[in-house]
XYZ file of C-alpha atoms in Angstrom:
670
model
C 95.916 16.452 72.968
C 93.841 19.255 71.428
C 90.886 18.699 73.747
C 92.760 18.923 77.128
C 94.685 22.020 76.016
C 91.498 23.784 74.974
C 89.760 22.887 78.228
C 92.747 24.142 80.268
C 92.826 27.430 78.412
C 89.096 28.030 78.822
C 89.292 27.390 82.557
C 92.273 29.705 82.863
C 90.505 32.407 80.913
C 87.453 32.257 83.153
C 89.333 32.127 86.448
C 91.680 34.902 85.395
C 88.842 37.149 84.362
C 89.861 36.998 80.732
C 86.279 36.426 79.597
C 84.605 39.711 80.482
C 82.188 42.205 79.018
C 83.688 44.531 76.415
C 85.190 47.704 77.849
C 86.384 50.912 76.296
C 89.964 50.671 75.085
C 92.496 52.668 77.092
C 94.629 55.144 75.231
C 98.204 53.990 74.801
C 100.739 55.712 77.020
C 103.946 57.380 75.852
C 106.278 55.287 73.726
C 110.026 55.395 74.454
C 112.306 54.168 71.663
C 115.318 52.195 72.892
C 118.096 54.397 71.565
C 120.498 56.757 73.346
C 121.182 60.299 72.131
C 124.804 61.418 72.540
C 125.671 65.089 72.040
C 129.454 65.259 71.677
C 132.013 68.032 71.890
C 134.702 65.623 70.696
C 136.193 65.328 74.187
C 137.505 62.089 75.722
C 134.786 61.808 78.390
C 131.966 61.625 75.846
C 134.007 59.395 73.543
C 134.453 57.017 76.461
C 130.679 56.789 76.936
C 130.209 56.176 73.206
C 132.783 53.387 73.325
C 130.901 51.736 76.193
C 127.596 51.945 74.319
C 129.279 50.419 71.273
C 130.952 47.617 73.238
C 127.625 46.619 74.814
C 125.757 46.913 71.512
C 123.419 49.677 72.702
C 121.851 51.558 69.758
C 122.802 55.231 69.886
C 123.053 58.329 67.755
C 125.929 60.770 68.047
C 125.411 64.455 67.223
C 128.712 66.333 66.980
C 128.473 69.940 68.105
C 131.308 71.034 65.827
C 129.622 69.560 62.743
C 128.172 72.452 60.736
C 125.629 70.131 59.103
C 124.421 68.549 62.326
C 120.685 68.466 63.073
C 119.200 71.082 65.370
C 118.155 69.639 68.725
C 114.521 70.732 68.722
C 111.143 69.211 69.507
C 110.776 67.644 66.058
C 114.202 65.992 66.384
C 113.429 64.589 69.828
C 109.814 63.457 69.618
C 106.703 62.908 67.523
C 103.476 60.891 67.621
C 103.004 57.253 66.579
C 99.599 55.584 66.567
C 98.119 58.483 68.473
C 100.656 58.154 71.303
C 103.492 60.597 71.961
C 106.877 59.075 71.110
C 110.293 59.839 72.566
C 112.840 59.024 69.892
C 115.509 58.514 72.551
C 115.478 56.818 75.945
C 118.439 58.704 77.419
C 120.677 61.689 76.731
C 124.460 62.068 77.111
C 125.956 65.586 77.137
C 129.574 66.695 77.557
C 128.434 68.997 80.382
C 125.160 70.277 81.816
C 124.529 72.787 78.990
C 126.833 72.562 75.950
C 124.702 74.476 73.443
C 125.380 77.933 72.044
C 121.748 78.117 70.985
C 119.699 78.420 74.197
C 116.608 77.034 72.448
C 118.268 73.631 72.001
C 118.779 73.163 75.727
C 115.246 74.359 76.387
C 113.887 71.763 73.935
C 115.977 69.069 75.576
C 114.809 70.029 79.074
C 111.156 69.946 77.995
C 111.709 66.563 76.346
C 113.302 65.086 79.461
C 110.514 66.433 81.650
C 107.703 65.137 79.434
C 109.016 61.590 79.033
C 111.089 61.113 82.211
C 114.322 60.861 80.212
C 117.578 60.759 82.147
C 120.686 62.784 81.324
C 124.389 62.147 81.882
C 126.621 65.213 82.071
C 129.995 63.631 81.368
C 132.419 66.183 82.873
C 131.194 69.089 84.968
C 132.756 71.753 87.143
C 130.792 71.735 90.431
C 128.339 74.614 90.749
C 124.862 75.360 92.011
C 123.380 74.573 88.590
C 124.203 70.897 89.133
C 123.398 70.804 92.846
C 126.972 71.092 94.108
C 129.042 73.551 96.089
C 132.235 74.875 94.509
C 134.947 72.201 94.704
C 136.539 71.643 98.074
C 139.735 70.810 96.206
C 140.879 70.402 92.620
C 143.708 68.414 91.130
C 144.939 64.993 90.044
C 143.068 61.932 91.264
C 145.808 59.512 90.185
C 146.271 56.731 92.711
C 143.134 57.679 94.659
C 140.766 55.172 96.173
C 137.103 56.036 95.730
C 133.980 54.530 97.227
C 130.536 53.812 95.832
C 127.757 54.889 98.161
C 125.063 52.458 99.356
C 122.588 54.131 96.971
C 124.869 53.398 94.015
C 125.466 49.775 95.004
C 121.766 49.206 95.602
C 120.953 50.535 92.151
C 122.737 50.791 88.822
C 126.148 49.825 90.247
C 125.006 46.692 92.045
C 127.575 44.674 90.077
C 130.357 46.330 92.105
C 131.267 45.852 95.750
C 134.598 47.393 96.635
C 136.601 50.565 96.353
C 137.150 51.831 92.808
C 140.860 52.669 92.471
C 141.978 55.394 90.082
C 145.046 54.493 88.045
C 148.456 56.076 88.421
C 150.407 54.610 85.517
C 152.963 57.380 85.059
C 153.742 59.250 88.302
C 155.060 62.280 86.409
C 151.900 62.650 84.260
C 148.418 63.744 85.380
C 146.040 61.090 84.108
C 142.775 62.063 85.802
C 141.817 65.539 86.977
C 138.868 66.029 89.275
C 136.827 68.407 91.380
C 135.648 66.723 94.595
C 132.753 68.685 96.035
C 129.831 68.518 98.453
C 126.113 68.612 97.622
C 123.983 71.654 98.286
C 121.202 71.179 100.852
C 117.999 69.670 99.515
C 115.503 72.238 98.328
C 111.957 72.223 97.079
C 112.060 69.722 94.220
C 115.858 69.472 94.306
C 118.122 66.823 95.725
C 121.657 65.596 95.073
C 122.398 61.905 95.773
C 126.150 61.126 95.872
C 127.163 57.934 94.069
C 130.977 58.054 94.024
C 133.045 59.720 96.733
C 136.665 60.347 97.662
C 137.361 60.976 101.348
C 133.690 61.913 101.762
C 133.667 64.416 98.884
C 131.510 63.760 95.830
C 132.896 62.859 92.387
C 129.661 61.561 90.859
C 126.025 61.639 91.753
C 122.451 62.221 90.635
C 120.940 65.686 90.747
C 117.135 65.708 90.783
C 115.745 69.081 89.717
C 113.110 70.599 87.447
C 111.389 67.203 87.307
C 114.559 65.784 85.718
C 117.301 63.339 86.728
C 120.872 64.246 85.820
C 123.947 62.120 86.512
C 126.908 64.440 87.088
C 130.586 63.421 86.800
C 133.184 65.858 88.115
C 136.312 63.999 86.948
C 137.951 63.568 83.563
C 137.859 60.197 81.866
C 138.886 58.336 78.772
C 137.963 54.958 77.380
C 141.297 53.318 78.264
C 141.156 53.993 82.013
C 140.336 51.068 84.230
C 138.262 53.167 86.630
C 136.026 54.458 83.849
C 135.570 50.997 82.372
C 134.666 49.727 85.830
C 131.958 52.369 86.235
C 130.807 52.586 82.608
C 128.222 49.806 82.613
C 126.590 51.343 85.665
C 126.307 54.635 83.806
C 124.534 52.854 80.937
C 122.252 51.026 83.357
C 121.344 54.228 85.192
C 120.730 56.145 81.962
C 118.419 53.489 80.512
C 116.753 52.538 83.821
C 118.092 49.048 83.231
C 116.076 48.579 80.015
C 118.075 48.564 76.793
C 119.221 46.554 73.819
C 122.732 45.148 74.144
C 124.296 43.248 77.022
C 127.451 43.219 79.117
C 129.674 40.453 80.488
C 133.255 40.168 81.758
C 135.119 37.398 79.912
C 138.463 35.830 80.783
C 139.690 32.597 79.210
C 143.383 31.628 79.246
C 144.811 29.220 76.669
C 148.067 27.432 77.486
C 149.741 26.520 74.173
C 152.356 23.823 73.460
C 151.287 21.370 76.181
C 153.339 18.136 75.853
C 155.831 19.936 73.585
C 159.027 21.719 74.622
C 159.664 25.419 74.122
C 163.063 26.790 73.123
C 164.769 28.815 75.841
C 166.007 32.394 75.503
C 169.796 32.705 75.560
C 170.675 35.387 78.093
C 174.267 35.322 76.834
C 173.532 35.765 73.124
C 170.169 37.599 73.346
C 168.452 35.239 70.946
C 166.442 32.011 70.883
C 167.999 28.890 69.299
C 165.954 27.659 66.373
C 164.240 31.024 66.108
C 166.582 33.957 65.574
C 170.123 32.952 66.548
C 172.348 33.419 63.514
C 175.006 31.162 65.035
C 173.877 27.493 64.959
C 176.309 26.680 67.771
C 174.184 28.631 70.270
C 172.135 26.180 72.338
C 169.988 26.296 75.454
C 168.055 23.707 77.469
C 164.421 23.516 76.234
C 161.607 24.162 78.711
C 158.981 21.482 79.386
C 156.482 20.969 82.176
C 156.925 18.191 84.740
C 154.357 16.136 86.670
C 154.906 18.456 89.640
C 153.838 21.369 87.462
C 150.580 19.563 86.650
C 149.919 18.988 90.346
C 150.572 22.652 91.054
C 148.251 23.739 88.236
C 145.417 21.592 89.603
C 145.838 23.009 93.092
C 145.991 26.575 91.819
C 142.865 26.131 89.696
C 140.897 24.732 92.603
C 142.066 27.474 94.946
C 141.276 30.281 92.493
C 138.127 28.721 90.998
C 139.521 29.245 87.521
C 140.071 26.695 84.756
C 142.876 26.754 82.173
C 142.516 25.572 78.571
C 145.337 23.215 77.571
C 146.217 23.389 73.857
C 148.258 20.270 73.258
C 150.740 18.874 70.749
C 150.646 15.094 71.057
C 153.789 14.780 68.980
C 155.808 16.256 71.838
C 154.807 13.352 74.071
C 155.391 10.824 71.295
C 158.960 12.126 70.915
C 159.624 11.726 74.654
C 158.233 8.182 74.637
C 160.397 7.312 71.643
C 163.506 8.650 73.402
C 162.834 7.469 76.970
C 160.244 4.710 76.711
C 157.636 6.628 78.711
C 156.381 10.135 79.395
C 155.672 10.990 83.059
C 154.077 14.289 81.985
C 151.513 12.428 79.890
C 150.658 10.179 82.833
C 150.239 13.190 85.123
C 147.800 14.847 82.732
C 145.908 11.580 82.232
C 145.450 11.289 85.999
C 144.089 14.845 86.100
C 142.333 15.019 82.739
C 139.012 16.073 84.279
C 140.663 19.150 85.788
C 141.376 20.903 82.496
C 139.784 21.731 79.156
C 141.852 20.290 76.297
C 142.036 21.583 72.728
C 143.856 20.737 69.513
C 147.132 22.583 68.816
C 148.205 20.228 65.953
C 150.329 17.137 66.361
C 153.829 18.549 65.877
C 153.483 22.342 66.067
C 154.992 22.657 62.596
C 154.598 25.803 60.521
C 151.500 25.411 58.323
C 151.894 28.480 56.142
C 154.468 28.970 53.437
C 157.774 27.130 53.537
C 160.142 29.494 55.311
C 163.512 30.547 53.952
C 165.865 31.357 56.860
C 168.886 32.137 54.710
C 167.857 35.797 54.975
C 166.718 37.821 57.991
C 163.877 38.300 58.420
C 162.817 35.073 56.758
C 160.830 35.044 53.523
C 158.483 32.576 51.846
C 160.250 30.131 49.545
C 159.375 30.154 45.847
C 159.399 27.262 43.386
C 160.999 27.334 39.932
C 157.918 29.088 38.566
C 158.180 31.830 41.166
C 155.149 30.572 43.102
C 154.998 30.419 46.896
C 155.591 26.945 48.313
C 152.784 26.137 50.775
C 152.163 23.421 53.348
C 149.815 21.044 51.552
C 146.183 20.399 52.321
C 146.884 16.769 53.162
C 149.687 17.694 55.556
C 147.575 20.275 57.394
C 144.710 17.789 57.551
C 146.996 15.165 59.079
C 148.270 17.623 61.705
C 144.690 18.277 62.800
C 143.383 14.716 62.575
C 146.438 12.863 63.891
C 146.570 15.017 67.016
C 142.887 14.330 67.569
C 143.405 10.572 67.176
C 146.402 10.595 69.499
C 144.366 12.344 72.177
C 141.464 9.909 71.880
C 143.843 6.961 72.259
C 145.270 8.577 75.407
C 141.838 9.168 76.928
C 141.531 12.932 76.410
C 138.295 14.469 75.198
C 137.849 17.851 73.565
C 135.689 19.901 71.257
C 137.230 18.835 67.993
C 135.751 21.689 65.976
C 138.275 24.147 67.486
C 141.980 24.303 66.569
C 144.907 26.635 67.156
C 147.773 26.091 64.739
C 151.381 26.437 65.881
C 152.288 30.157 65.867
C 148.849 30.722 64.268
C 150.539 29.496 61.097
C 148.583 29.076 57.909
C 146.889 32.402 58.603
C 148.289 35.524 56.987
C 151.377 36.972 58.660
C 152.523 40.429 57.629
C 154.845 41.319 56.060
C 156.254 37.965 54.950
C 152.989 36.112 54.237
C 150.243 38.584 53.297
C 147.586 35.930 52.648
C 146.292 32.752 54.248
C 147.717 29.469 53.042
C 145.202 28.647 50.276
C 145.279 25.000 51.408
C 144.136 25.847 54.945
C 140.439 26.240 54.178
C 140.301 22.821 52.509
C 141.950 21.133 55.501
C 139.493 22.919 57.784
C 136.587 21.507 55.762
C 138.115 18.006 55.715
C 138.359 17.859 59.517
C 135.170 19.687 60.540
C 136.966 22.608 62.145
C 134.664 25.576 62.772
C 136.785 27.764 65.071
C 140.389 28.662 64.307
C 142.509 30.596 66.808
C 144.262 33.719 65.524
C 146.513 36.391 67.049
C 144.500 39.468 68.044
C 147.643 41.600 67.985
C 147.910 40.928 64.234
C 144.390 39.970 63.154
C 141.928 41.619 65.533
C 138.595 41.061 63.802
C 136.875 37.738 63.394
C 136.852 36.564 59.784
C 136.060 33.430 57.776
C 138.637 30.856 56.711
C 136.634 28.517 54.526
C 133.853 27.128 56.699
C 135.609 28.186 59.916
C 135.670 31.519 61.718
C 138.739 32.876 63.442
C 138.756 33.556 67.170
C 141.320 36.313 67.831
C 143.366 35.697 70.993
C 145.232 38.286 73.051
C 148.878 37.435 73.820
C 149.782 37.945 77.462
C 153.137 39.435 78.453
C 154.946 36.206 79.337
C 157.154 35.095 76.477
C 157.054 31.514 75.169
C 160.830 31.111 75.551
C 161.302 31.823 79.274
C 160.922 29.598 82.287
C 161.961 31.968 85.077
C 161.302 35.555 86.076
C 164.972 36.420 85.581
C 164.874 35.138 81.990
C 161.688 37.065 81.382
C 163.256 40.295 82.636
C 166.427 39.705 80.624
C 164.535 39.367 77.348
C 162.202 42.241 78.282
C 165.199 44.482 78.897
C 166.724 43.448 75.561
C 163.555 44.489 73.727
C 162.745 47.692 75.615
C 166.170 49.101 76.560
C 168.268 51.495 74.519
C 171.612 50.391 73.110
C 173.357 52.503 75.718
C 171.595 50.473 78.411
C 172.527 47.165 76.794
C 169.292 46.658 74.873
C 168.557 45.946 71.238
C 167.712 49.553 70.470
C 164.392 48.557 68.901
C 162.732 51.222 71.016
C 165.087 53.874 69.645
C 164.495 52.807 66.060
C 160.689 52.691 66.439
C 159.720 55.486 68.840
C 156.134 55.625 67.519
C 155.384 52.060 68.599
C 157.945 51.138 71.270
C 158.945 53.117 74.360
C 162.406 52.778 75.870
C 162.441 52.037 79.602
C 165.060 52.006 82.303
C 166.607 48.548 82.781
C 164.573 46.360 85.138
C 166.211 44.589 88.068
C 166.309 40.836 87.240
C 165.385 40.048 90.837
C 162.338 42.324 91.115
C 161.460 43.585 87.626
C 158.954 40.861 86.844
C 156.828 41.202 89.985
C 157.134 44.971 90.303
C 156.876 46.118 86.676
C 155.792 43.452 84.191
C 153.044 41.851 86.296
C 151.160 45.049 87.241
C 151.517 46.464 83.729
C 150.205 43.384 81.944
C 147.523 42.804 84.571
C 146.203 46.278 83.800
C 146.251 45.604 80.039
C 144.456 42.303 80.556
C 141.873 43.956 82.787
C 141.122 46.557 80.115
C 140.275 43.688 77.750
C 138.023 42.105 80.365
C 136.200 45.357 81.090
C 135.454 45.981 77.399
C 132.843 43.229 77.269
C 135.336 41.452 75.006
C 135.036 37.663 74.644
C 138.430 37.268 72.959
C 140.522 34.760 74.952
C 144.122 35.263 76.100
C 147.020 32.908 75.467
C 150.342 31.930 77.062
C 152.602 28.867 76.750
C 153.317 25.758 78.795
C 156.789 27.119 79.572
C 155.074 29.715 81.790
C 153.676 26.910 83.984
C 157.084 25.214 84.298
C 160.185 25.904 86.383
C 159.514 29.349 87.918
C 155.762 29.079 87.110
C 155.721 32.746 86.262
C 152.182 32.766 84.888
C 150.567 32.425 88.309
C 151.621 35.782 89.803
C 150.180 37.477 86.725
C 146.901 35.571 86.853
C 146.659 36.108 90.604
C 147.035 39.857 90.092
C 144.305 39.933 87.415
C 141.899 37.854 89.492
C 142.586 39.775 92.698
C 142.179 43.163 91.028
C 138.906 42.070 89.471
C 137.383 40.272 92.431
C 138.279 43.070 94.858
C 136.048 45.492 92.973
C 133.347 43.350 91.339
C 130.534 41.676 93.241
C 129.872 37.948 93.244
C 126.920 38.490 90.894
C 129.418 39.428 88.137
C 131.733 36.409 87.852
C 134.386 36.217 85.160
C 133.115 34.166 82.229
C 135.771 31.582 81.353
C 134.566 29.498 78.437
C 135.844 27.451 75.521
C 137.174 29.074 72.368
C 134.156 27.906 70.359
C 131.858 29.767 72.772
C 133.993 32.894 72.542
C 133.837 32.605 68.767
C 130.078 32.161 68.777
C 129.702 35.317 70.870
C 131.859 37.301 68.430
C 129.703 35.982 65.589
C 126.504 37.102 67.353
C 128.029 40.540 67.990
C 128.891 40.975 64.321
C 125.406 39.934 63.244
C 123.819 42.345 65.742
C 125.995 45.260 64.657
C 124.824 44.646 61.113
C 121.109 44.933 61.933
C 120.780 46.985 65.131
C 119.910 50.177 63.304
C 117.063 48.373 61.513
C 115.438 46.962 64.642
C 112.293 48.546 66.068
C 112.379 48.518 69.872
C 110.342 50.574 72.303
C 109.022 50.653 75.878
C 105.332 51.427 76.304
C 102.789 50.748 79.046
C 105.172 48.527 80.996
C 106.152 46.352 78.043
C 109.100 46.299 75.672
C 108.336 45.428 72.053
C 111.125 44.374 69.664
C 110.889 43.392 66.003
C 112.861 43.533 62.784
C 116.010 41.626 63.661
C 115.810 39.698 60.405
C 116.186 36.400 62.241
C 119.390 37.542 63.968
C 119.692 37.220 67.749
C 118.955 40.502 69.528
C 120.870 41.184 72.781
C 118.574 42.535 75.502
C 119.137 43.688 79.076
C 116.233 44.037 81.520
C 115.651 44.422 85.276
C 115.042 41.480 87.569
C 111.441 40.338 87.509
C 111.030 40.843 83.769
C 108.714 38.309 82.111
C 108.886 37.032 78.563
C 105.383 37.344 77.143
C 106.382 36.924 73.488
C 103.771 35.178 71.396
C 100.753 37.142 72.604
C 98.063 35.936 75.004
C 98.372 32.236 74.183
C 102.142 32.311 74.428
C 101.967 34.149 77.737
C 99.563 31.600 79.233
C 101.617 28.627 78.057
C 104.895 30.016 79.337
C 103.197 30.773 82.632
C 101.956 27.188 82.872
C 105.417 25.813 82.154
C 107.106 28.174 84.572
C 109.528 29.423 81.944
C 108.325 32.997 81.505
C 111.155 34.669 83.427
C 113.335 36.467 80.913
C 117.035 35.887 80.437
C 119.964 34.876 82.602
C 121.124 36.628 85.746
C 124.337 38.614 85.506
C 125.413 41.704 87.397
C 122.051 42.118 89.120
C 120.209 42.222 85.790
C 118.594 39.860 83.312
C 120.042 39.587 79.823
C 119.999 37.283 76.847
C 119.741 37.008 73.069
C 116.305 36.479 71.510
C 115.009 36.215 67.969
C 111.699 36.992 66.289
C 108.953 39.301 67.508
C 109.612 39.874 71.199
C 107.398 41.200 73.965
C 108.745 41.585 77.502
C 106.883 42.740 80.596
C 109.339 44.971 82.431
C 110.175 44.074 86.019
C 110.346 46.690 88.749
C 113.194 49.090 88.004
C 115.323 50.057 90.989
C 117.989 52.156 89.329
């Protein structure tokens, strides 16, 4: 094959004009390093931008104005020369306002730097004035509950991933959450122009002021990292700042795990305010367990197809075996078998037994049992192994397929649980190795960061609001009231005893409290996870798909809120737990090396090296070509038609790459 390849390359070189008389080398143009400079006053608006940069994995340097040992922002700090070419050490600048420096020379150096290299600036919270191209504010005050619009210029450029109105939250009606100064642009002048990007009733809240051969994005409203409206807009701010060329990438993830499928869940006792088998001191207290029916499976299939969203079913085969033993057959099993292609199935252990220490319930709260030598009594390696393997074998016999390298244990047991069990079951890692498990679900509310358990890595999962022990909205509200009401209002008083972590609320109406309070509150919390570029999945229980099917109003609210604002080019990424875990692993690896990577933009190309073999996340404009590998690599990729960089998402191209990388930047339109 060597001969044909050589002949093809020589013909290509001749026809493309690659064989030509020597010419004088052109001087290299300015080099722009792919790092963002953030000058912070410690305020929430700048911190919110920093959090967005961090969540996307964008390299950045923060200079705190109140730090007496901070570097001076001067020419030497901002730029130098490399290989005879002028170098900008930063590709973008974030300031708390349009001029935050006490030392006038620092702003002058920054202005000259931005002018020389075409660097963009974000002024994170500004009072409208002529210096930023705006008239004094037409009004000033809270923006809570407002509906704002992105202009056509914004949606054609950096905010092309959005389509609809951007609502501003109003969580607490008696508290001002966002303060703003809607204004109007000054008339265009010689070399000056203000382009509105975000408006409220025709007045400007954000826009780009072009002046002094500089581009400055101006925000005239307060923000913090927890607000849905800021998180919605934040990626567009990063895209605008970097002209769509930066390290790091952004996605919106939403996977929902339904635990305990085929098992039954204990029901909350509204009379005794406890759950039998869990925390009822009186063994005579009983309730009817909650278990899905075939009709619930049919409903789930129809809902999935209507909403274009797939649920992950984490199953306990032992629950079905128990029903078959008692009744001779299990209609729920048959219903899932008939619809097995409609869901993703995953291993939740055979019997949902506790796989940590042996629990002693003679005291409240329970403690780990000790043997005669005072040692903790643990579930054995062989027992844990059988719970993993036997559930897998049961599923295969019943015709279900899955990715068998992912497991969620019952109640995330086996993993450390503070305060009673401050360490993992030491037998868990061996059972993981025995069964080839690589991804182990954990509870993000207790164990937020991914960590190793033997050869496996944890995948932290967010709990959603719906409790495992309720089948109806009224039961959900009853238990919610018990937890969050004061003793005077008939609650447990937990909120009174723990005011730092729990807030007392007024009792919710059992008839309306779920739809009117719990659903919108948890939908907002879930959306904040989604908008943080966070691949951690969420989890609920099969009881929430049964009886009152209370999960669906919550999921509908999340999907509707998201899809009303985000464009079709930014779909929610719903993937398996193993894929979520792999993304968390890549993130951790990138965070460990991103400050050691060399990345710059020069003469229309981006050059990246030094990742140490770790995948580097990259975001580029449409039309970007991957020319890594030099001339030969570029020709071969062109021949094969595979030179387009990355995957489309949000109107951009992004992907992970390793090695020495060269990308030819597509036309930027932001």
